[in-house]
Amino acid sequence: MRSLLPALLAAASLLAGCEKKQPAQAPAAPATPELKAPAAPPPASDVILLGEVGSLTGAEATFGQSTHEGIQLALEQANAAGGVNGKKLEVRVYDDQGKPEEAANAAVRLINQDKVKLILGEVASTNSLAMADKAQAAKVPMVSPSSTNEAVTQKGDYIFRVCFIDPFQGYAMAKFARETLKLQNVAVLQDNKSAYSTGLTGVFQLRFAEMGGKVAGVESYSKGDTDFRAQLTALKKAKPDGIYIPGYYTDVGLIARQAQELGLKAVLLGGDGWESEKLFELGGSAVDGSYYTNHYSPDSPNPATQAFISAYKAKHNGKVPDSLAALAYDAANVAVAALRKSKSLEGPDIRDALAQTKDFDGAAGKLTLDEKRNATKPAVVLKVENGKAVFAASVSP
Ligand code: PHE
């Protein structure tokens, strides 16, 4: 079943940005065996094809799914507004199952086979890092909606993002923990297979100590682990008043439950990787009273945020979009704006147009891309309360 899913998603998503029906796909053998999707038909000449790579399945599935919903909404609206100089936008999406090797394969396929003009993705920094080398080498611009590790855009001048970076995100949590929660002694539990997690750990350690706090100890796990008791038991000995867990929601939910079982009373702290409705399901009461940094709060009165939320809710039975959907919507809209301004549909021209993005009124806040192709934006701190995340504070860069 798993092998069919990417193909189905790739086929289905072709229709997402465009009313026109694509011819049915022949059940051909996969062209690249490592990616088990049959070749999709080439786009019509009145179509601009974009690529998307995301974790539509696996332990970070809500990241890819929310991101896809945000991109679809942006492209639908762009097409309804005339597309790009009369051409319709379509997106071809590949599921990388949350794996960096699959993300790199998908990028190669989008570049060489599908010949996309621009790639949207990934969410997880480790996956974006794996894709970025491919996009940079081929001079195909890549816009990550939500990868925050500093190294992602350092891969080269074709790699952009529309979110803040982890040196800021880690600082924001250190500041909140120290100044608002008045924590003294915070332990850290990091995923040592994730560039995002190890990066945030480093920043948090440095900043929290600079602010006069003590880092009680650092323990590691690897994505996919299910038993964190040894690490939590070791951290418990240092009697921390907080535990910073810069991981993704599936792991965090389990970690929180095991910390509760072991009688750890410390307040749990996290980063944007906690952002998923699944966190509350997996973590239950064990995540109540925790805090995490994030890119946006749906409670923001910002008109661009509220317009996005209304449009998204109308399409998804009243569901409130998470920050991934908001950032993906922004990334796709920034891409569309650049395509409309670009001198041609060649990579270097699209790149140049992207680099000029300024004062863009996004759903997740106003954004200007700096010379390092990053956005500088405030972060919000959310508090988990009764199975949902509510606004607690905003931290400015
Ligand atoms: N910032 C995370 C990373 O770089 C991804 C992420 C963004 C997850 C936003 C959830 C919400 O890996």
CSV table of N, CA and C in Angstrom, one decimal, residues 10 13-17 48-52 68 71-72 75 89-93 120:
chain,number,residue,atom,x,y,z
A,10,ALA,N,1.0,12.2,-6.0
A,10,ALA,CA,1.5,13.0,-7.1
A,10,ALA,C,0.5,13.2,-8.2
A,13,SER,N,-2.4,15.7,-6.8
A,13,SER,CA,-2.0,17.0,-6.6
A,13,SER,C,-1.8,17.8,-7.9
A,14,LEU,N,-1.6,17.1,-9.0
A,14,LEU,CA,-1.5,17.7,-10.3
A,14,LEU,C,-2.7,18.6,-10.6
A,15,LEU,N,-3.8,18.1,-10.1
A,15,LEU,CA,-5.1,18.8,-10.4
A,15,LEU,C,-5.3,19.9,-9.4
A,16,ALA,N,-4.5,19.9,-8.3
A,16,ALA,CA,-4.9,20.8,-7.2
A,16,ALA,C,-4.8,22.3,-7.7
A,17,GLY,N,-3.8,22.7,-8.4
A,17,GLY,CA,-3.7,24.1,-8.7
A,17,GLY,C,-4.4,24.4,-10.0
A,48,ILE,N,2.5,26.6,-15.5
A,48,ILE,CA,3.8,26.7,-14.9
A,48,ILE,C,3.8,25.6,-13.8
A,49,LEU,N,4.8,24.7,-13.9
A,49,LEU,CA,4.8,23.6,-12.9
A,49,LEU,C,5.8,23.9,-11.8
A,50,LEU,N,5.3,23.8,-10.6
A,50,LEU,CA,6.1,23.9,-9.4
A,50,LEU,C,6.2,22.6,-8.7
A,51,GLY,N,7.3,22.4,-7.9
A,51,GLY,CA,7.5,21.1,-7.2
A,51,GLY,C,7.2,21.3,-5.7
A,52,GLU,N,6.8,20.3,-5.1
A,52,GLU,CA,6.7,20.3,-3.6
A,52,GLU,C,7.2,19.0,-3.1
A,68,HIS,N,0.9,21.1,2.5
A,68,HIS,CA,0.3,20.9,1.2
A,68,HIS,C,-1.0,21.7,1.2
A,71,ILE,N,-0.2,25.4,0.5
A,71,ILE,CA,0.2,25.6,-0.9
A,71,ILE,C,-1.0,25.5,-1.8
A,72,GLN,N,-1.8,24.5,-1.6
A,72,GLN,CA,-3.0,24.4,-2.5
A,72,GLN,C,-3.9,25.6,-2.5
A,75,LEU,N,-2.2,28.5,-4.4
A,75,LEU,CA,-2.2,28.4,-5.8
A,75,LEU,C,-3.6,28.5,-6.4
A,89,LEU,N,-1.0,27.8,-12.6
A,89,LEU,CA,0.0,27.2,-11.8
A,89,LEU,C,-0.4,25.8,-11.4
A,90,GLU,N,0.5,24.9,-11.4
A,90,GLU,CA,0.2,23.5,-10.9
A,90,GLU,C,1.4,23.1,-10.0
A,91,VAL,N,1.1,22.2,-9.2
A,91,VAL,CA,2.2,21.7,-8.3
A,91,VAL,C,2.3,20.2,-8.3
A,92,ARG,N,3.5,19.7,-8.5
A,92,ARG,CA,3.7,18.2,-8.4
A,92,ARG,C,4.3,17.9,-7.1
A,93,VAL,N,3.7,17.0,-6.3
A,93,VAL,CA,4.2,16.8,-4.9
A,93,VAL,C,4.6,15.4,-4.8
A,120,LEU,N,9.0,24.0,-3.6
A,120,LEU,CA,8.5,24.4,-2.3
A,120,LEU,C,8.8,23.3,-1.3
